[in-house]
Amino acid sequence: MSEDTAAVAAHEQQRAPVGKDNGRGISGLLASPAGRNTGLVVALVLLCLGGVVTAGDRFADVDNLLTILRLAAVIGVVSVGMTFVITGGGIDLSVGAIVALSSVWATTLATQGIANDTHWIVIVFTALLVGGACGLVNGALIAYGRVVAFIATLASLAAARGLAEIISNRKTQIVNVPGFAAFFDASVLGVPVLVVIFAAVAVAGWVLLNRTTFGRRTFAVGGNPEAARLAGIDVRRHTVMLYTLLGLCCGLAAVMLVARTTTGSATHGGLYELDAIAAVVIGGTLLSGGRGTIAGTVFGVLIFTTLSNVFTLNNLSISAQAVAKGAIIVVAVLLQQRLARRSGA
Amino acid sequence: MAHKRTTLLVAALTLGAALTACTGNTPQNQGGGNQGGVKVANDEPGKKVVIGFSAPAADHGWMAAITNAAKAEAGKYSDVELRVVEGTNDVNLQISQVETFINDKVDAIVLLPFDGAALTPVALKAMKAGITVINVDREFDSPFAARSTVLGDNHGMGVSAGNYVCERLKGKTDAVVAEIAGIDSLPLTQDRSRGFAEALASCGLKVSNRVAAEFTVESGEKAAANLLQAARRIDAIWNHDDDQGVGVTAAIKNSGRNEFFMVGGAGSANVMREIKADNGPHKATVIYPSTQGADGIRLARLVVQGKSLGDLVEVEVPRQVELYAPVVTKDNVDRYLPTAFES
């Protein structure tokens, strides 16, 4: 990737050489944009086959499918937001803590009191507001304060969870707002509302990343910030917007988690940062920025949750599952490095 | 003589059978079935019971022991099929594990929730699906979410520890008693401290120095080091948790202090071995049973097979079983060592 091309062109150029590898065997196929997703689909299908072979009807069952999707929904929404930040050349370690803080703030006695007097939607708005505000602070620290993203969000991780503990006094806050749980527990045409929300967020994320100026700018900023700046993009403002978007996703994930557990707690969202980053990375988004795929992220989330489900169904040990997860991440990253070297050449 | 006794016995049995036949409202049992309270030997194999088991991540000795003890217990019964899922501190994942059990239509679920309140909705769902839910250690916030609950006695732990300290410090009214608590904001820690203070008050003592750790070895070492700095003379220390106690013991050894005795909490095997050998600061520990999960497995099996709890007259398994918190000393340590957990 040359230094002085305009940002958007830089992005196009980065994508272009990937296609040239077509026909160079499996790695060439995997290197094409469609091929990358094919690899993920194959991995997911293999996992499902494994599930069917080992657990049979227990795996291939509508209820089990919905169980997988419900589990994927919360972390999936966070991962979609994370795809934007990583594509834009950043990283956010504070997502789990933001989910916790949003869940706590949205379920305090005060919030619930207002919600009871007005409408349960107050809980949703509170969580989104808190999540968005956290993202805004992260973005501002990184873009205008010039703090490295890793450090800035590490600080937020500690601070947000600490604040959540202070607000909740480390107690679990139970939600007693009529209508709230009922709305999120319901199903639309047999599909749980939580899963519908995840699907909507994924589709909206795909459109935003691939079909809008905002998405183009995200690729540009992540691929080469200096080139993007020269091309007239306000890189700092765009960075703030990316982190705010992720914050909003965390707020939404918090609402979904509150609905699923009927509680807000400072312990919610433990290690979500790692789950989300892992899903994004095996999906094919480059950790160094400039290339990202929402479809890949969704597959990444589904691969991990399906893996977890297959292991659960087969009564397999804690340790074996952790090893399998680690192996999948390593394979995905090794593959990605090869691709990066080719496209960089 | 022997003949006479046999005759009496037969007579009594006949009378009893006749009475039951005349006055009993329930139809006669056909040897088993789901009528509850069938007085057969409980350990005899009955109908097959599939039990799902889920607990938080085994990140300290006590929690690891919970799952291990449950597995070992299930292994003793040929009619129990135990499905253990990955221990997790992520409530979202734990909920989906319970959902999988519901999909699988298991007969019973033994659940030690990471957070009782957060797992209540899915436990209610399981109960509605006709699955016997046994709640262990951390309570749900709805009485309808479990058929039975097995609990340790946190308040009782404090009382037992306090009474033991009182007994050993008899007559020493100016004694300095220190307390190393666990995570301070947890209700279980508050219950333990309350019980300890109440028991001490009954013999005119009070807690002079109190610090809190976080159930980990590292936090125990830090808290104890601070405590030893703060108090120049100590007569007794109660430490809430034997896992963090490993760190507490290390700090005491480093300080070279030995003017006090120490009482542990939860009841780990290494503390019990220390008590038995009498070669460290621990002279006693109070038990918070790590076999609660194993008891949950047994209760689940009894409920599903329609059996009663042996030695109770009641025909149904009780709603709640609260376990006792005994004091383990050199005199009785051999009784408790076999069921103690390795930290």
mmCIF file of N, CA and C in Angstrom, chain A residues 58 63-64 67 70-71 74 169-170 172 174 257 260-263 265 267-268 272 308-309 312-313 315 318 321, chain B residues 82-87 90-93 95-97 99-100 103-104 114-115 117-118 121 125 141 183 185 190:
data_model
loop_
_atom_site.group_PDB
_atom_site.id
_atom_site.type_symbol
_atom_site.label_atom_id
_atom_site.label_comp_id
_atom_site.label_asym_id
_atom_site.label_seq_id
_atom_site.Cartn_x
_atom_site.Cartn_y
_atom_site.Cartn_z
ATOM 1 N N ARG A 58 -30.407 -33.985 19.171
ATOM 2 C CA ARG A 58 -30.318 -32.963 20.213
ATOM 3 C C ARG A 58 -29.709 -31.694 19.639
ATOM 4 N N ASP A 63 -35.290 -25.833 18.842
ATOM 5 C CA ASP A 63 -35.061 -25.230 20.156
ATOM 6 C C ASP A 63 -33.575 -25.022 20.411
ATOM 7 N N ASN A 64 -32.769 -26.010 19.987
ATOM 8 C CA ASN A 64 -31.327 -25.889 20.195
ATOM 9 C C ASN A 64 -30.753 -24.764 19.341
ATOM 10 N N THR A 67 -31.436 -21.639 21.003
ATOM 11 C CA THR A 67 -30.559 -21.486 22.164
ATOM 12 C C THR A 67 -29.209 -20.916 21.730
ATOM 13 N N ARG A 70 -29.762 -17.211 20.700
ATOM 14 C CA ARG A 70 -29.969 -16.324 21.859
ATOM 15 C C ARG A 70 -28.653 -16.046 22.557
ATOM 16 N N LEU A 71 -27.812 -17.087 22.671
ATOM 17 C CA LEU A 71 -26.507 -16.912 23.305
ATOM 18 C C LEU A 71 -25.638 -15.977 22.459
ATOM 19 N N VAL A 74 -26.256 -11.380 22.316
ATOM 20 C CA VAL A 74 -25.681 -10.318 23.136
ATOM 21 C C VAL A 74 -24.256 -10.003 22.696
ATOM 22 N N ASN A 169 -23.331 -0.814 44.424
ATOM 23 C CA ASN A 169 -22.832 -1.278 45.714
ATOM 24 C C ASN A 169 -22.547 -2.781 45.654
ATOM 25 N N ARG A 170 -22.109 -3.229 44.470
ATOM 26 C CA ARG A 170 -21.774 -4.627 44.194
ATOM 27 C C ARG A 170 -22.938 -5.574 44.441
ATOM 28 N N THR A 172 -26.678 -7.228 43.090
ATOM 29 C CA THR A 172 -27.404 -7.495 41.858
ATOM 30 C C THR A 172 -28.729 -6.750 41.901
ATOM 31 N N ILE A 174 -32.393 -6.169 40.649
ATOM 32 C CA ILE A 174 -33.440 -6.919 39.967
ATOM 33 C C ILE A 174 -34.431 -5.954 39.313
ATOM 34 N N LEU A 257 -28.972 -8.080 27.779
ATOM 35 C CA LEU A 257 -28.529 -8.904 28.907
ATOM 36 C C LEU A 257 -29.448 -8.695 30.122
ATOM 37 N N ARG A 260 -32.494 -10.650 29.497
ATOM 38 C CA ARG A 260 -32.281 -12.096 29.599
ATOM 39 C C ARG A 260 -32.159 -12.550 31.049
ATOM 40 N N THR A 261 -31.578 -11.678 31.886
ATOM 41 C CA THR A 261 -31.334 -12.074 33.277
ATOM 42 C C THR A 261 -32.292 -11.404 34.251
ATOM 43 N N THR A 262 -33.062 -10.428 33.775
ATOM 44 C CA THR A 262 -33.880 -9.548 34.621
ATOM 45 C C THR A 262 -33.058 -8.892 35.736
ATOM 46 N N THR A 263 -31.765 -8.729 35.490
ATOM 47 C CA THR A 263 -30.924 -8.066 36.493
ATOM 48 C C THR A 263 -29.893 -7.162 35.816
ATOM 49 N N SER A 265 -25.953 -5.863 36.808
ATOM 50 C CA SER A 265 -24.927 -6.205 37.779
ATOM 51 C C SER A 265 -23.563 -5.767 37.285
ATOM 52 N N THR A 267 -21.020 -7.392 37.526
ATOM 53 C CA THR A 267 -20.264 -8.548 37.029
ATOM 54 C C THR A 267 -20.680 -8.938 35.610
ATOM 55 N N HIS A 268 -21.717 -8.281 35.073
ATOM 56 C CA HIS A 268 -22.143 -8.616 33.712
ATOM 57 C C HIS A 268 -21.028 -8.311 32.717
ATOM 58 N N TYR A 272 -16.007 -9.885 27.858
ATOM 59 C CA TYR A 272 -16.640 -9.734 26.544
ATOM 60 C C TYR A 272 -15.670 -9.141 25.535
ATOM 61 N N SER A 308 -19.343 -23.797 21.546
ATOM 62 C CA SER A 308 -19.707 -23.895 22.959
ATOM 63 C C SER A 308 -20.904 -24.830 23.132
ATOM 64 N N ASN A 309 -21.879 -24.716 22.211
ATOM 65 C CA ASN A 309 -23.083 -25.540 22.283
ATOM 66 C C ASN A 309 -22.756 -27.023 22.049
ATOM 67 N N THR A 312 -21.115 -28.408 25.026
ATOM 68 C CA THR A 312 -22.079 -28.590 26.105
ATOM 69 C C THR A 312 -22.904 -29.856 25.879
ATOM 70 N N LEU A 313 -23.370 -30.025 24.635
ATOM 71 C CA LEU A 313 -24.208 -31.185 24.333
ATOM 72 C C LEU A 313 -23.444 -32.486 24.545
ATOM 73 N N ASN A 315 -21.088 -32.936 26.703
ATOM 74 C CA ASN A 315 -20.632 -33.156 28.057
ATOM 75 C C ASN A 315 -19.111 -33.104 28.158
ATOM 76 N N ILE A 318 -14.244 -28.580 30.545
ATOM 77 C CA ILE A 318 -13.920 -27.169 30.515
ATOM 78 C C ILE A 318 -12.655 -26.924 29.712
ATOM 79 N N GLN A 321 -12.607 -27.405 25.783
ATOM 80 C CA GLN A 321 -13.270 -26.320 25.063
ATOM 81 C C GLN A 321 -12.348 -25.108 24.916
ATOM 82 N N LEU B 82 -25.141 -38.026 34.731
ATOM 83 C CA LEU B 82 -24.856 -36.630 35.028
ATOM 84 C C LEU B 82 -24.275 -35.936 33.805
ATOM 85 N N ARG B 83 -24.835 -34.782 33.477
ATOM 86 C CA ARG B 83 -24.263 -33.973 32.406
ATOM 87 C C ARG B 83 -23.723 -32.694 33.017
ATOM 88 N N VAL B 84 -22.410 -32.564 33.013
ATOM 89 C CA VAL B 84 -21.770 -31.389 33.602
ATOM 90 C C VAL B 84 -21.353 -30.452 32.486
ATOM 91 N N VAL B 85 -21.707 -29.164 32.596
ATOM 92 C CA VAL B 85 -21.284 -28.224 31.567
ATOM 93 C C VAL B 85 -20.183 -27.328 32.106
ATOM 94 N N GLU B 86 -19.530 -26.656 31.195
ATOM 95 C CA GLU B 86 -18.390 -25.808 31.519
ATOM 96 C C GLU B 86 -18.760 -24.796 32.602
ATOM 97 N N GLY B 87 -17.973 -24.752 33.662
ATOM 98 C CA GLY B 87 -18.204 -23.762 34.699
ATOM 99 C C GLY B 87 -17.936 -22.378 34.142
ATOM 100 N N ASP B 90 -19.983 -16.159 33.311
ATOM 101 C CA ASP B 90 -20.739 -15.325 32.390
ATOM 102 C C ASP B 90 -22.199 -15.780 32.462
ATOM 103 N N VAL B 91 -23.059 -14.929 33.046
ATOM 104 C CA VAL B 91 -24.445 -15.368 33.257
ATOM 105 C C VAL B 91 -25.144 -15.659 31.936
ATOM 106 N N ASN B 92 -24.767 -14.936 30.882
ATOM 107 C CA ASN B 92 -25.371 -15.164 29.567
ATOM 108 C C ASN B 92 -25.126 -16.596 29.118
ATOM 109 N N LEU B 93 -23.891 -17.061 29.312
ATOM 110 C CA LEU B 93 -23.537 -18.431 28.914
ATOM 111 C C LEU B 93 -24.212 -19.449 29.833
ATOM 112 N N ILE B 95 -27.005 -19.172 31.380
ATOM 113 C CA ILE B 95 -28.418 -19.259 31.013
ATOM 114 C C ILE B 95 -28.590 -20.189 29.815
ATOM 115 N N SER B 96 -27.706 -20.051 28.812
ATOM 116 C CA SER B 96 -27.855 -20.889 27.622
ATOM 117 C C SER B 96 -27.582 -22.352 27.944
ATOM 118 N N GLN B 97 -26.720 -22.594 28.931
ATOM 119 C CA GLN B 97 -26.484 -23.983 29.347
ATOM 120 C C GLN B 97 -27.761 -24.592 29.934
ATOM 121 N N GLU B 99 -30.750 -23.570 29.260
ATOM 122 C CA GLU B 99 -31.675 -23.724 28.126
ATOM 123 C C GLU B 99 -31.407 -25.031 27.382
ATOM 124 N N THR B 100 -30.125 -25.372 27.251
ATOM 125 C CA THR B 100 -29.789 -26.639 26.587
ATOM 126 C C THR B 100 -30.334 -27.823 27.384
ATOM 127 N N ASN B 103 -33.971 -28.020 26.608
ATOM 128 C CA ASN B 103 -34.177 -28.614 25.278
ATOM 129 C C ASN B 103 -33.997 -30.123 25.321
ATOM 130 N N ASP B 104 -33.006 -30.548 26.119
ATOM 131 C CA ASP B 104 -32.698 -31.972 26.211
ATOM 132 C C ASP B 104 -33.709 -32.738 27.049
ATOM 133 N N PHE B 114 -24.061 -18.435 39.105
ATOM 134 C CA PHE B 114 -23.057 -17.404 39.382
ATOM 135 C C PHE B 114 -23.726 -16.262 40.124
ATOM 136 N N ASP B 115 -24.943 -15.942 39.705
ATOM 137 C CA ASP B 115 -25.725 -14.889 40.345
ATOM 138 C C ASP B 115 -27.162 -15.401 40.456
ATOM 139 N N ALA B 117 -30.053 -14.158 41.297
ATOM 140 C CA ALA B 117 -31.134 -13.374 40.699
ATOM 141 C C ALA B 117 -31.118 -13.471 39.179
ATOM 142 N N ALA B 118 -29.927 -13.461 38.592
ATOM 143 C CA ALA B 118 -29.824 -13.447 37.128
ATOM 144 C C ALA B 118 -30.252 -14.769 36.508
ATOM 145 N N PRO B 121 -34.923 -16.258 36.002
ATOM 146 C CA PRO B 121 -35.891 -16.428 34.909
ATOM 147 C C PRO B 121 -35.767 -17.782 34.220
ATOM 148 N N LYS B 125 -38.319 -21.084 33.986
ATOM 149 C CA LYS B 125 -38.662 -21.704 32.708
ATOM 150 C C LYS B 125 -38.506 -23.229 32.800
ATOM 151 N N ASP B 141 -34.201 -15.602 43.435
ATOM 152 C CA ASP B 141 -35.043 -14.627 44.127
ATOM 153 C C ASP B 141 -36.521 -14.920 43.953
ATOM 154 N N ILE B 183 -15.017 -11.038 50.450
ATOM 155 C CA ILE B 183 -15.495 -9.872 49.708
ATOM 156 C C ILE B 183 -16.618 -9.204 50.499
ATOM 157 N N SER B 185 -18.789 -6.804 50.216
ATOM 158 C CA SER B 185 -20.117 -6.388 49.787
ATOM 159 C C SER B 185 -21.060 -7.571 49.570
ATOM 160 N N GLN B 190 -21.347 -10.539 54.875
ATOM 161 C CA GLN B 190 -22.039 -9.774 55.929
ATOM 162 C C GLN B 190 -22.673 -10.717 56.945
#
